[in-house]
XYZ file of C-alpha atoms in Angstrom:
494
model
C -30.700 43.700 55.459
C -31.122 46.382 52.792
C -27.731 45.381 51.375
C -28.728 41.702 51.186
C -32.044 42.638 49.628
C -30.299 44.720 46.943
C -27.999 41.812 46.092
C -30.986 39.488 45.784
C -32.723 41.923 43.451
C -29.581 42.185 41.300
C -29.282 38.385 41.032
C -32.939 38.045 40.124
C -32.545 40.708 37.457
C -29.476 38.985 36.030
C -31.265 35.632 36.008
C -34.186 37.194 34.164
C -31.866 38.805 31.611
C -29.974 35.562 31.018
C -33.237 33.712 30.629
C -34.469 36.283 28.147
C -31.174 36.152 26.201
C -31.243 32.357 25.849
C -34.943 32.045 25.034
C -35.133 30.441 21.588
C -31.354 29.814 21.667
C -31.659 26.276 20.223
C -33.790 27.460 17.328
C -31.465 30.356 16.521
C -28.419 28.086 16.497
C -29.754 25.378 14.218
C -27.504 24.893 11.174
C -29.853 24.882 8.165
C -27.287 22.797 6.226
C -27.204 19.970 8.774
C -29.920 17.300 8.847
C -31.991 17.161 12.044
C -31.768 13.372 12.149
C -29.691 10.619 10.588
C -31.209 9.131 7.454
C -29.791 6.474 5.128
C -29.387 9.139 2.435
C -27.149 11.264 4.666
C -24.781 8.338 5.268
C -24.853 6.681 1.837
C -22.940 9.091 -0.414
C -20.012 9.613 1.953
C -19.793 5.880 2.590
C -19.735 5.123 -1.151
C -16.977 7.664 -1.741
C -14.785 6.460 1.100
C -15.161 2.773 0.287
C -14.227 3.112 -3.365
C -11.424 5.587 -2.676
C -9.869 3.084 -0.275
C -10.227 0.217 -2.735
C -8.808 2.311 -5.580
C -5.737 3.189 -3.526
C -5.353 -0.498 -2.660
C -5.200 -1.287 -6.372
C -2.556 1.376 -6.973
C -0.436 0.695 -3.895
C -0.721 -3.086 -3.598
C -2.198 -5.001 -6.526
C -0.439 -3.104 -9.296
C 3.011 -3.806 -7.897
C 2.317 -7.417 -6.947
C 0.640 -8.177 -10.298
C 3.339 -6.433 -12.364
C 1.283 -3.528 -13.586
C 3.996 -1.296 -12.149
C 7.191 -1.465 -10.108
C 9.184 1.018 -8.012
C 11.986 2.914 -9.759
C 14.473 1.741 -7.136
C 14.310 -0.939 -4.447
C 17.634 -1.429 -2.690
C 16.240 -3.014 0.482
C 15.374 -6.342 -1.108
C 11.800 -5.852 0.076
C 8.714 -4.921 -1.900
C 5.555 -6.495 -3.272
C 7.239 -7.053 -6.632
C 9.629 -9.394 -4.790
C 6.695 -11.155 -3.080
C 7.417 -9.659 0.333
C 4.016 -9.167 1.983
C 3.996 -7.282 5.267
C 1.139 -7.375 7.793
C -1.598 -5.169 6.365
C -3.628 -2.739 8.444
C -4.795 -0.213 5.832
C -7.855 -1.927 4.370
C -8.540 -3.752 7.637
C -8.878 -0.506 9.580
C -10.675 1.550 6.934
C -13.134 -1.148 5.863
C -14.136 -2.105 9.404
C -14.682 1.587 10.175
C -16.917 1.966 7.121
C -18.743 -1.273 7.846
C -20.102 0.472 10.950
C -21.730 2.973 8.569
C -23.129 0.074 6.549
C -24.718 -1.372 9.679
C -26.150 2.037 10.581
C -27.687 2.423 7.115
C -29.215 -1.036 7.354
C -30.656 -0.526 10.836
C -32.021 2.966 10.127
C -33.521 1.736 6.838
C -35.079 -1.242 8.559
C -36.760 1.056 11.104
C -37.998 3.311 8.303
C -39.114 0.315 6.176
C -36.848 1.473 3.334
C -36.045 -1.817 1.607
C -34.029 -0.325 -1.248
C -31.573 1.219 1.189
C -31.431 -2.047 3.127
C -30.541 -3.915 -0.051
C -27.818 -1.415 -0.970
C -26.366 -1.739 2.534
C -26.281 -5.528 2.142
C -24.438 -5.211 -1.171
C -21.747 -3.039 0.391
C -21.495 -5.424 3.319
C -21.046 -8.404 0.993
C -18.618 -6.594 -1.321
C -16.448 -5.348 1.563
C -16.365 -8.604 3.504
C -15.620 -10.628 0.372
C -12.531 -8.476 -0.218
C -11.518 -8.707 3.436
C -11.827 -12.471 3.684
C -10.069 -13.008 0.350
C -7.207 -10.874 1.663
C -6.792 -12.456 5.097
C -8.843 -15.653 5.235
C -10.642 -15.998 8.589
C -11.718 -12.577 9.906
C -14.156 -11.079 12.442
C -17.606 -11.198 10.848
C -20.589 -12.294 12.932
C -19.343 -10.319 15.970
C -17.692 -7.473 14.042
C -18.619 -3.767 14.410
C -20.732 -4.487 17.503
C -19.048 -2.287 20.084
C -22.466 -0.760 20.846
C -23.505 -4.233 22.019
C -20.459 -4.505 24.262
C -18.405 -6.710 21.923
C -14.949 -5.154 21.777
C -12.939 -8.281 20.950
C -14.683 -10.044 18.084
C -14.172 -13.713 17.304
C -12.786 -14.630 13.874
C -15.243 -16.508 11.641
C -14.053 -19.194 9.236
C -14.021 -18.158 5.591
C -16.473 -20.868 4.585
C -19.058 -19.602 7.070
C -18.496 -16.004 5.953
C -19.087 -16.935 2.332
C -22.229 -18.910 3.143
C -23.726 -15.791 4.737
C -22.481 -13.452 1.990
C -24.243 -15.549 -0.644
C -27.419 -15.589 1.459
C -27.292 -11.821 1.932
C -26.924 -11.231 -1.801
C -29.955 -13.438 -2.399
C -31.843 -11.406 0.210
C -30.779 -8.100 -1.356
C -31.966 -9.302 -4.760
C -35.434 -9.881 -3.310
C -35.622 -6.572 -1.446
C -35.246 -4.212 -4.397
C -38.356 -2.394 -5.599
C -37.884 -0.502 -8.867
C -41.221 1.317 -8.512
C -39.839 3.434 -5.666
C -37.231 6.193 -5.581
C -34.702 6.426 -2.781
C -36.718 8.532 -0.336
C -33.684 10.294 1.133
C -31.548 10.281 -2.052
C -27.752 10.076 -1.532
C -26.837 7.534 -4.241
C -23.737 8.542 -6.222
C -23.259 5.234 -8.064
C -26.524 4.706 -9.950
C -28.443 7.868 -9.005
C -31.386 5.787 -7.844
C -32.852 8.917 -6.298
C -35.657 9.490 -8.828
C -38.123 7.631 -11.044
C -38.269 7.742 -14.831
C -41.702 6.945 -16.280
C -42.651 5.192 -13.069
C -39.529 3.033 -12.887
C -36.260 3.402 -11.010
C -33.506 2.556 -13.490
C -30.899 3.033 -10.788
C -32.514 0.379 -8.600
C -32.643 -1.972 -11.580
C -28.902 -1.485 -11.960
C -28.305 -2.073 -8.249
C -30.105 -5.373 -8.663
C -27.864 -6.245 -11.615
C -24.822 -5.436 -9.495
C -26.128 -7.738 -6.765
C -26.245 -10.740 -9.072
C -23.080 -9.848 -10.968
C -21.212 -9.714 -7.654
C -22.754 -13.030 -6.659
C -21.585 -14.530 -9.956
C -18.050 -13.236 -9.285
C -17.969 -14.846 -5.853
C -19.549 -18.119 -6.934
C -16.911 -18.520 -9.627
C -14.234 -17.827 -7.019
C -15.597 -20.713 -4.960
C -15.565 -23.168 -7.875
C -13.276 -25.619 -6.112
C -15.801 -25.842 -3.271
C -18.751 -26.910 -5.404
C -19.225 -30.110 -3.402
C -19.563 -28.183 -0.148
C -21.768 -25.268 -1.205
C -23.486 -26.454 -4.391
C -21.761 -23.698 -6.351
C -22.533 -24.918 -9.867
C -26.277 -25.137 -9.202
C -26.289 -21.561 -7.916
C -24.448 -20.383 -11.017
C -26.898 -22.238 -13.270
C -29.856 -20.649 -11.468
C -28.531 -17.145 -12.159
C -27.745 -17.898 -15.807
C -31.139 -19.528 -16.380
C -33.362 -16.692 -15.124
C -32.336 -13.198 -16.238
C -35.647 -11.795 -14.979
C -35.197 -12.956 -11.407
C -31.399 -12.661 -11.415
C -30.406 -9.904 -13.870
C -26.682 -9.197 -14.326
C -24.742 -6.491 -16.175
C -25.535 -6.403 -19.886
C -24.054 -3.004 -20.845
C -21.485 -0.455 -19.715
C -24.268 1.677 -18.232
C -24.771 -1.084 -15.651
C -21.223 -1.270 -14.251
C -20.665 -0.395 -10.604
C -18.527 2.737 -10.761
C -18.440 5.702 -8.396
C -17.799 8.472 -10.906
C -15.796 11.179 -9.184
C -17.571 14.483 -9.824
C -14.387 16.516 -9.242
C -16.137 18.786 -6.753
C -15.510 19.158 -3.035
C -15.351 16.873 -1.144
C -15.634 14.075 -3.727
C -12.254 14.267 -5.430
C -10.298 11.322 -6.781
C -7.925 10.448 -3.866
C -4.940 11.134 -6.137
C -6.278 14.498 -7.269
C -3.579 16.468 -5.427
C -0.846 13.808 -5.538
C 2.655 15.139 -6.161
C 4.388 14.065 -9.368
C 6.972 12.214 -7.286
C 4.278 10.183 -5.537
C 2.083 9.676 -8.580
C 4.568 8.642 -11.255
C 8.255 9.539 -10.804
C 8.839 6.868 -8.166
C 6.973 4.148 -10.062
C 6.959 2.922 -13.659
C 4.732 0.568 -15.599
C 6.335 -2.787 -16.314
C 7.555 -4.549 -19.424
C 5.011 -7.286 -18.760
C 2.043 -4.924 -18.541
C 2.993 -2.760 -21.509
C 4.381 -5.590 -23.614
C 1.063 -7.020 -24.774
C -0.508 -3.579 -25.066
C 2.336 -2.634 -27.420
C 2.079 -5.859 -29.424
C -1.664 -5.393 -29.827
C -1.408 -1.627 -30.420
C -4.051 -1.450 -27.718
C -5.740 1.987 -27.667
C -5.968 1.856 -23.867
C -2.204 2.510 -23.742
C -2.659 6.222 -24.353
C -5.141 6.437 -21.463
C -3.176 4.330 -19.001
C 0.409 5.358 -19.765
C 2.690 8.275 -20.680
C 4.882 7.743 -23.749
C 8.608 8.501 -23.581
C 11.086 9.364 -26.330
C 13.584 6.622 -27.166
C 15.977 7.141 -30.079
C 13.824 9.965 -31.354
C 10.602 7.933 -31.310
C 7.654 8.226 -28.939
C 7.093 4.824 -27.340
C 5.481 3.162 -24.342
C 8.361 1.615 -22.442
C 8.256 -0.371 -19.224
C 10.700 -1.645 -16.611
C 11.349 -5.087 -15.172
C 9.617 -6.268 -12.014
C 11.446 -8.182 -9.312
C 14.762 -6.784 -10.541
C 18.076 -7.078 -8.604
C 18.608 -4.611 -5.754
C 21.587 -3.106 -7.597
C 19.369 -1.858 -10.412
C 17.945 1.670 -10.309
C 15.929 3.240 -13.110
C 16.516 6.834 -14.196
C 13.738 9.334 -13.532
C 11.571 10.140 -16.537
C 12.955 7.508 -18.923
C 10.076 5.024 -18.709
C 6.301 5.162 -18.963
C 4.156 5.781 -15.928
C 0.654 6.970 -15.067
C -0.563 10.117 -16.862
C -1.911 13.010 -14.805
C -5.234 12.734 -16.641
C -6.048 9.643 -14.558
C -6.107 11.803 -11.436
C -9.211 13.594 -12.687
C -10.802 10.842 -14.777
C -14.323 10.312 -13.347
C -14.541 6.556 -14.008
C -11.637 5.605 -11.740
C -13.845 4.555 -8.820
C -14.533 1.014 -10.019
C -16.193 -1.626 -7.855
C -17.116 -3.988 -10.675
C -16.864 -3.356 -14.430
C -19.239 -4.767 -17.041
C -16.222 -6.290 -18.812
C -15.704 -8.603 -15.831
C -19.151 -10.143 -16.232
C -18.452 -10.926 -19.882
C -15.150 -12.589 -18.983
C -16.904 -14.545 -16.221
C -19.422 -15.770 -18.788
C -16.619 -16.572 -21.234
C -15.038 -18.861 -18.641
C -18.381 -20.407 -17.730
C -19.220 -21.040 -21.391
C -15.797 -22.641 -21.827
C -16.604 -24.965 -18.909
C -19.918 -26.027 -20.394
C -22.403 -23.715 -18.691
C -25.264 -22.341 -20.788
C -24.695 -18.589 -21.072
C -26.514 -17.840 -24.319
C -23.295 -17.203 -26.258
C -19.991 -18.861 -27.037
C -16.861 -18.291 -24.982
C -15.440 -16.410 -27.961
C -18.431 -14.064 -28.172
C -18.181 -13.266 -24.458
C -14.406 -12.804 -24.755
C -14.860 -10.257 -27.533
C -17.658 -8.526 -25.625
C -15.409 -8.263 -22.556
C -12.613 -6.556 -24.478
C -15.094 -4.219 -26.143
C -16.685 -3.335 -22.799
C -13.302 -2.463 -21.303
C -12.522 -0.198 -24.255
C -15.843 1.606 -23.806
C -15.336 1.903 -20.054
C -12.025 3.723 -20.517
C -13.149 5.861 -23.461
C -10.868 4.172 -25.975
C -11.688 3.879 -29.668
C -11.103 0.276 -30.707
C -9.779 -0.289 -34.264
C -12.100 -2.300 -36.502
C -9.585 -5.135 -36.852
C -8.480 -5.228 -33.206
C -10.311 -8.432 -32.245
C -9.168 -10.327 -35.341
C -5.436 -9.624 -35.186
C -3.426 -12.776 -34.332
C -2.219 -11.536 -30.937
C -5.795 -10.871 -29.747
C -8.117 -13.197 -31.694
C -9.753 -15.860 -29.547
C -8.615 -19.315 -30.629
C -11.290 -21.871 -29.782
C -9.255 -24.657 -31.405
C -6.793 -24.643 -28.524
C -7.057 -26.728 -25.371
C -9.475 -25.654 -22.659
C -6.532 -24.570 -20.521
C -5.062 -22.380 -23.255
C -8.438 -20.770 -23.884
C -8.781 -20.064 -20.164
C -5.353 -18.423 -20.216
C -6.499 -16.153 -23.059
C -9.609 -15.135 -21.142
C -7.760 -14.470 -17.903
C -5.081 -12.335 -19.553
C -7.702 -9.989 -20.976
C -9.574 -10.051 -17.663
C -6.325 -8.941 -16.004
C -6.274 -5.799 -18.152
C -9.972 -5.184 -17.481
C -9.116 -5.124 -13.755
C -6.987 -1.973 -14.076
C -7.514 -0.067 -10.796
C -10.076 -2.598 -9.454
C -9.030 -3.253 -5.821
C -7.375 -6.715 -5.413
C -9.370 -8.693 -7.985
C -6.494 -9.412 -10.398
C -4.533 -10.985 -7.520
C -7.513 -13.007 -6.293
C -8.110 -14.378 -9.782
C -4.417 -15.177 -10.265
C -4.622 -17.226 -7.062
C -7.751 -18.999 -8.301
C -6.619 -19.830 -11.837
C -2.845 -19.348 -11.987
C -3.281 -16.709 -14.717
C -1.870 -14.519 -16.015
C 1.530 -16.191 -15.980
C 3.887 -13.560 -14.585
C 7.621 -13.581 -15.317
C 9.725 -14.089 -12.188
C 12.329 -11.358 -11.785
C 15.931 -12.375 -11.133
C 15.961 -10.248 -7.985
C 13.278 -12.320 -6.236
C 14.928 -14.608 -3.648
C 14.348 -18.301 -4.362
C 12.511 -18.802 -1.070
C 9.934 -16.076 -1.820
C 6.696 -17.634 -3.020
C 3.875 -15.865 -4.815
C 1.599 -14.881 -1.909
C -1.813 -16.304 -1.097
C -2.891 -13.922 1.658
C -1.950 -10.862 3.711
C -0.778 -11.439 7.311
C -3.026 -9.980 10.006
C -2.327 -6.427 11.278
C 0.219 -6.494 14.100
C -1.873 -4.264 16.378
C -4.351 -7.124 16.811
C -1.758 -8.829 19.013
C -2.502 -6.267 21.714
C -6.136 -5.433 20.914
C -7.637 -8.867 20.228
C -4.919 -11.385 21.055
C -6.954 -14.404 22.134
C -9.222 -14.405 19.085
C -6.292 -13.655 16.777
C -4.303 -16.558 18.200
C -7.267 -18.895 17.792
C -7.577 -17.907 14.116
C -3.845 -18.324 13.481
C -3.883 -21.720 15.158
C -6.805 -22.770 12.955
C -5.206 -21.723 9.633
C -1.757 -23.011 10.583
C 0.390 -19.894 10.732
C 0.114 -16.218 9.973
C 2.140 -15.716 6.824
C 1.545 -14.968 3.165
C 2.081 -18.558 1.973
C -0.972 -20.007 3.727
C -3.778 -20.637 1.260
C -7.275 -19.499 2.171
C -10.156 -21.990 2.183
C -11.330 -21.495 -1.418
C -7.785 -21.667 -2.820
C -6.882 -25.022 -1.295
């Protein structure tokens, strides 16, 4: 019995010691650098960075090759975007849907906290992301998307028309939610720094509101062919007629750009890219550089590396869609300069220049914008120069190759506007491709190496992994649109 008693005493002593050792354990092990609870500010900055980094890489890896900004140095397989071969795309699909879960979290947390400014920002990101997704693929999961916490693991695909109806409603809602007398309580905004007030007003929130309506203007113009179904023209007129209720970008300070600070962890995604990956495997094209050379455009020196040809320093491009037998020599043509890898203003969601080109087109079509199409055209070029830090020569806008000619046909004037808009879209996700699909401009030369059967694409085929993860809903969507290939036009393009 004494032995058993001794053992009991020992166990009691050990239990007491362990209890004493762990008393206050949770308090001692709290990380002072980690928030105790999730707030919209904690989620916002990281979400902004990841979204724009994904969209920037999409511009570099997809849009630039398809839209003849650049082309690979060699392409012996006969494949490639520059030959209009569009493979099923999973990159943006996977990354955007992952980030849209963060958007929903920000919205729900903000709603519980009665933080309307955060709710509005979340709606903007939701609308911006889904507009890109639906313009890429057509019908996509929307109303049932990112709802695994509600038990929905196989989301139905919504029709593009229905998605756009809700996007436009959400942008209208966001516009009404903003309150420029309040700072963002939990901070976290890297785009407009709407974290503080200046003389009682939140300039950042005012700019978020301008982005809301500028984005809405972009999307309404994209839906122009569907005016009869969604009353598009009346919505455009309402925005143009009331700058107080529906403010849009009016200066470069307004543009929606995540400016990479160059500090951990917010580096430009190409910050550490190898020379081979950044420029030696890809060169800018003759089409892209051709007009810049003709115009002596000062953006050349920011966007391209000069090369020496016959003793002279020039900006020289390569053909796009070239025959498979052609291979360009390393280092003999212009490509992206390393300075772009650290340039803060690379994280573009929507530039001010775009709004001016939108207004130029609207003015050309008879909408009341307050200025002529020519004035907006010139303002758009100027805004792009300012955005990229270029010094525009005094006579740049009046030289014959640039000057807006309002004596030409409406179609020719539209072509002028869209060509300059194309340059203003440098590194802006997929917008140059979407606008080419909408208007037909710019007119791209067709390389001799593009097979006759390859058509300029109208969409990206759905990711192949959906065939195993969401087959029934995928098949229903494919059946509805006709077939899952890049030649099928989405609803607004038909």
